PDB file of C-alpha atoms in Angstrom:
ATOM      1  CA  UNK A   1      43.638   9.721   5.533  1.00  0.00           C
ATOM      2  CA  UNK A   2      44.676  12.980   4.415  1.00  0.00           C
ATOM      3  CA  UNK A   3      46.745  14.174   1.354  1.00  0.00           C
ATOM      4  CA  UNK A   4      48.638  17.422   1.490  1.00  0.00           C
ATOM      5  CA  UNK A   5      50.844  19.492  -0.759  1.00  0.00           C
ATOM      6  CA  UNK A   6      52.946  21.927  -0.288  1.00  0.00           C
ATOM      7  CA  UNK A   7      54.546  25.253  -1.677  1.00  0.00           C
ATOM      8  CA  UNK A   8      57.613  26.150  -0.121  1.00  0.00           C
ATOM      9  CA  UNK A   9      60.616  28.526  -0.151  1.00  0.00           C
ATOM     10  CA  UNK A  10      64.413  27.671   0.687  1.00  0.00           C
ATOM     11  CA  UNK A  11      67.929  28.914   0.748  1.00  0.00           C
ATOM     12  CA  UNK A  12      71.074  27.946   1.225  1.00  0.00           C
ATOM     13  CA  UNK A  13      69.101  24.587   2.571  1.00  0.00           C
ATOM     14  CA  UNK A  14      66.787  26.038   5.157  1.00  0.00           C
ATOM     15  CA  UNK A  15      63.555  27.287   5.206  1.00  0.00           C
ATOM     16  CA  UNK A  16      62.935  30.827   3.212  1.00  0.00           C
ATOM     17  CA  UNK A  17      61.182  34.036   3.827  1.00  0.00           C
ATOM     18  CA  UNK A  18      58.836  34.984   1.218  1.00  0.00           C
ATOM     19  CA  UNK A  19      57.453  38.178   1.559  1.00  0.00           C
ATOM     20  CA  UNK A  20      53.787  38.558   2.344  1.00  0.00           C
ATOM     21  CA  UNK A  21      52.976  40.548  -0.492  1.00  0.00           C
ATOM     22  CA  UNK A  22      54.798  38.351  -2.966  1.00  0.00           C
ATOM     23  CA  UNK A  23      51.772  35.661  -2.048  1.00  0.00           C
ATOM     24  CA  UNK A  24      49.412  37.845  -1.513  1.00  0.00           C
ATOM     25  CA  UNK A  25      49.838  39.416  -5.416  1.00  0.00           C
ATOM     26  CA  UNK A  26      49.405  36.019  -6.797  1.00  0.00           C
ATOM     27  CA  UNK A  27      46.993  34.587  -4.187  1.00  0.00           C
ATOM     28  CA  UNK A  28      44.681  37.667  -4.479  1.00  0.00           C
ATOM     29  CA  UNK A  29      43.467  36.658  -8.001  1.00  0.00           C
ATOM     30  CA  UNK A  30      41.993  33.536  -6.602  1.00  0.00           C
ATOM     31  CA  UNK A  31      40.866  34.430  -3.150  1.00  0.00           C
ATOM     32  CA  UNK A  32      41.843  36.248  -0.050  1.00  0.00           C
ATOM     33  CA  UNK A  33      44.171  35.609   2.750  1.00  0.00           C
ATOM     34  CA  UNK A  34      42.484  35.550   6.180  1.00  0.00           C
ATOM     35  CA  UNK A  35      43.718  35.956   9.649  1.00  0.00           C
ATOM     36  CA  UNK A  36      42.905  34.081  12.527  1.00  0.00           C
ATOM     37  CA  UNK A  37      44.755  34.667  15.711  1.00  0.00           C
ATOM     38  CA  UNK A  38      48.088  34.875  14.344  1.00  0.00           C
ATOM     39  CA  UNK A  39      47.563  31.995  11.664  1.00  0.00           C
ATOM     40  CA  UNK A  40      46.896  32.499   7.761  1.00  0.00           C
ATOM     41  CA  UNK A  41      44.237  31.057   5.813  1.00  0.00           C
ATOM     42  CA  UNK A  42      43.666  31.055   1.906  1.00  0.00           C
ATOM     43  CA  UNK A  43      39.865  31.414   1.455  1.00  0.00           C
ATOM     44  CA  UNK A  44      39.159  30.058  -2.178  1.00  0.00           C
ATOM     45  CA  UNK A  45      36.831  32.724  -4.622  1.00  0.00           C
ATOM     46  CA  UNK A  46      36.813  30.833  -7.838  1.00  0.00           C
ATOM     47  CA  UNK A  47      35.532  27.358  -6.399  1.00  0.00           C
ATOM     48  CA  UNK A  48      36.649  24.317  -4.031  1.00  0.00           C
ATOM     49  CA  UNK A  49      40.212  23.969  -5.104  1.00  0.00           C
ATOM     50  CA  UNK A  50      40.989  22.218  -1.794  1.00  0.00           C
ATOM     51  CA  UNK A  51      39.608  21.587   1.744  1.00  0.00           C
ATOM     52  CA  UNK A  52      41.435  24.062   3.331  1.00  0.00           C
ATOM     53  CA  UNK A  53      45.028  26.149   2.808  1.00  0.00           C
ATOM     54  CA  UNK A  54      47.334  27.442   5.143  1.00  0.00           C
ATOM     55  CA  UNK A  55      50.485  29.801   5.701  1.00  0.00           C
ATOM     56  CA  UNK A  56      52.865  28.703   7.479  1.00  0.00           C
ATOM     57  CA  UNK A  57      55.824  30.243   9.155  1.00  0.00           C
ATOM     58  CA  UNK A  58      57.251  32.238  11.885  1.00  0.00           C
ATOM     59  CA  UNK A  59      54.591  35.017  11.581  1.00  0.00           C
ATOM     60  CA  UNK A  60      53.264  37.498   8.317  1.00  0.00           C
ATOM     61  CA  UNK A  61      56.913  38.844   7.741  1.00  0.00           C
ATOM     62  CA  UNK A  62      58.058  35.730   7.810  1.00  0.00           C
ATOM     63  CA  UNK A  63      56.029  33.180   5.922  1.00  0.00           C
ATOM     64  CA  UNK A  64      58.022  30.233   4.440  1.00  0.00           C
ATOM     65  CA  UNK A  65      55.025  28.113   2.147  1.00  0.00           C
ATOM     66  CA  UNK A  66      51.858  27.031   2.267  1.00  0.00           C
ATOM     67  CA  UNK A  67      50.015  23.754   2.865  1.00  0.00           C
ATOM     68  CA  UNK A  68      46.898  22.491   0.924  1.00  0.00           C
ATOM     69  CA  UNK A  69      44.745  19.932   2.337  1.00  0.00           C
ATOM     70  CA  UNK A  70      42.940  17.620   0.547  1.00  0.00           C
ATOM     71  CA  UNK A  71      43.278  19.632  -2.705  1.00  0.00           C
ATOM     72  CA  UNK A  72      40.636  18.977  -5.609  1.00  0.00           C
ATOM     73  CA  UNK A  73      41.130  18.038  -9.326  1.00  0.00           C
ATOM     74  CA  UNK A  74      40.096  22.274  -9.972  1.00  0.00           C
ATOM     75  CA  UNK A  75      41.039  23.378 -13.192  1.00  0.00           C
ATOM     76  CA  UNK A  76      42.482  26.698 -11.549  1.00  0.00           C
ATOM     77  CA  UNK A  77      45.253  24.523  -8.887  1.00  0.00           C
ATOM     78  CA  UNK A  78      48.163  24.260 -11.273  1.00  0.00           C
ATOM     79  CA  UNK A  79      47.263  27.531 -12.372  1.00  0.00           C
ATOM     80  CA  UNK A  80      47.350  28.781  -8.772  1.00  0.00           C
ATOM     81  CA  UNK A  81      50.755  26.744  -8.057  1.00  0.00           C
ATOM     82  CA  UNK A  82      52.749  27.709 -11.231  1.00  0.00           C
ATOM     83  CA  UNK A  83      52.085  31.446 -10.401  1.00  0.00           C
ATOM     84  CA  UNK A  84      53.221  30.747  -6.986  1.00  0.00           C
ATOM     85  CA  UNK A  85      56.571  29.247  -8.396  1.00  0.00           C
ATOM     86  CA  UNK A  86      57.551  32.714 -10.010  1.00  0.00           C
ATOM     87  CA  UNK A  87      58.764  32.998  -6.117  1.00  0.00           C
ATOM     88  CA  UNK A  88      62.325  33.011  -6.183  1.00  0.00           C
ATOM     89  CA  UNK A  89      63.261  29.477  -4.693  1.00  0.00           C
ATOM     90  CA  UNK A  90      60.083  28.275  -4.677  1.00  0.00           C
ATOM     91  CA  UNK A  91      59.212  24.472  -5.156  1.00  0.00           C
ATOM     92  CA  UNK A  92      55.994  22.210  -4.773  1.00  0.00           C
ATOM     93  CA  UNK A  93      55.823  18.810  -3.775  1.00  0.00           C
ATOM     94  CA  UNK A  94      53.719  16.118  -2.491  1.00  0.00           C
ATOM     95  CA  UNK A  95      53.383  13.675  -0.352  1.00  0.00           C
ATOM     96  CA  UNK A  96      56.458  10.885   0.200  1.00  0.00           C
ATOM     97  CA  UNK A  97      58.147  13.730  -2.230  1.00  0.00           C
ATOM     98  CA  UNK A  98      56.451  11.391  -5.093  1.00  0.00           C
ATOM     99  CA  UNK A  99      57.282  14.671  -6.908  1.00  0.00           C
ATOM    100  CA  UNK A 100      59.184  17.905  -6.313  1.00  0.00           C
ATOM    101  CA  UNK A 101      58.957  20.981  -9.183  1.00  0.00           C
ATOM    102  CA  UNK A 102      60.018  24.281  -9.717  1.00  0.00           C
ATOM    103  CA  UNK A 103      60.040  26.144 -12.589  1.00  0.00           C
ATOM    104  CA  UNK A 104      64.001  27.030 -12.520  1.00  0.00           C
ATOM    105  CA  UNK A 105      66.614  24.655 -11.136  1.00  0.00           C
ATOM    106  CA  UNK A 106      66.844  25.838  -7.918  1.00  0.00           C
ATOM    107  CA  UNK A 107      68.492  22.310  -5.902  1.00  0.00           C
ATOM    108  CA  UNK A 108      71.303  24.449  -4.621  1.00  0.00           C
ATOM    109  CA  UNK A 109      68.725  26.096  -2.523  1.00  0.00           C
ATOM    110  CA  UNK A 110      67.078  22.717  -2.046  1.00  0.00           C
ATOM    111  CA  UNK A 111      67.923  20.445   1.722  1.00  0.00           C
ATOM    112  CA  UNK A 112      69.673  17.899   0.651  1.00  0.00           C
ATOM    113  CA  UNK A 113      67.353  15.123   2.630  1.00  0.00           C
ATOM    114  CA  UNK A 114      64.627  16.827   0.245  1.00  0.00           C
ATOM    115  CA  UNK A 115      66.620  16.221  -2.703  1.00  0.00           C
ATOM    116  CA  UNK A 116      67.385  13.091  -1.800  1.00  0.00           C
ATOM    117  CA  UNK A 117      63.568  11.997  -1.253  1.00  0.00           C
ATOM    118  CA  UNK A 118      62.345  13.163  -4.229  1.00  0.00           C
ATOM    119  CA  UNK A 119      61.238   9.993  -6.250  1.00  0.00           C
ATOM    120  CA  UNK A 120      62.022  11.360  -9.459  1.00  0.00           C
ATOM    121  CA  UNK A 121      64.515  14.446  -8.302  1.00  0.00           C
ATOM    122  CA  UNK A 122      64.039  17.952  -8.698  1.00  0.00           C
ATOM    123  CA  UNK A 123      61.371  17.975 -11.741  1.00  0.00           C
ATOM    124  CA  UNK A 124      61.320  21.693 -13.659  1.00  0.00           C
ATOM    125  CA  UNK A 125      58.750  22.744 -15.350  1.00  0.00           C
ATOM    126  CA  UNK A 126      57.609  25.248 -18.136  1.00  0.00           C
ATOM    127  CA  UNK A 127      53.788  25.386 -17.946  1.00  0.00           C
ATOM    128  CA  UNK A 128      50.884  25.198 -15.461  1.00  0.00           C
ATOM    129  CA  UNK A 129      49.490  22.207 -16.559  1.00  0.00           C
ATOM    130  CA  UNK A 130      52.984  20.576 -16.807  1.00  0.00           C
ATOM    131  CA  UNK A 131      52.451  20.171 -12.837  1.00  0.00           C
ATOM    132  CA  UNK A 132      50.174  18.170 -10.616  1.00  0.00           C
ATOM    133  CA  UNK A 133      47.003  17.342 -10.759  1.00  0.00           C
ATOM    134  CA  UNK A 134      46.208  17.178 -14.415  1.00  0.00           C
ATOM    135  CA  UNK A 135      49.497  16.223 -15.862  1.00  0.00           C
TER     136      UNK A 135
END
């Protein structure tokens, strides 16, 4: 069985567009983006923080979050995540929605089924380590 997390954009409800360089200006202290046939993978240079990451989206102008699969208990995720959430209308969550963050509220961006899932609601938080997985 897998476990996944995910960073994602919204507004007004629906999927956002985050734009490639945003992620790419926080993921490039960590690692490098990779292209493979049209698809996005973040390649990992400060250790195994997860199996494997993804972009996802409608293509590079267009990228809406990224997954991470089977993520490890690295010292540098939350980092990683938190600097991600300087995003406008960014949140992370995991799987079930057992938790959804951001670091502003941002729920009038939020779908309201996601909202509504969220264990313990829309969570905000003020520090890296504040987050998942060493909370």
């Amino acid at each position: 069985m897998s476990y996944e997390i995910f960073f994602q954009k919204f507004k007004n409800g629906e999927a956002g567009v985050i734009p490639f360089e945003e992620i790419n200006a926080v993921l490039k202290n960590y690692g490098e983006i990779i292209e493979d046939d049209g698809d996005f993978e973040f390649v990992s240079k400060v250790g195994e923080i997860c199996e494997s990451a993804y972009l996802f989206g409608e293509s590079r102008d267009a990228i809406s979050g990224i997954v991470f699969l089977r993520p490890m208990q690295h010292e540098l995720l939350p980092q990683i995540i938190f600097e991600l959430l300087s995003i406008e209308n960014t949140c992370f969550f995991g799987p079930g929605l057992d938790y959804l963050q951001a670091r502003t509220d941002i729920s009038s961006q939020l779908p309201e089924s996601l909202l509504e899932g969220a264990e313990s609601g829309l969570q905000i938080i003020d520090s890296a380590y504040s987050s998942w997985p060493l909370s």
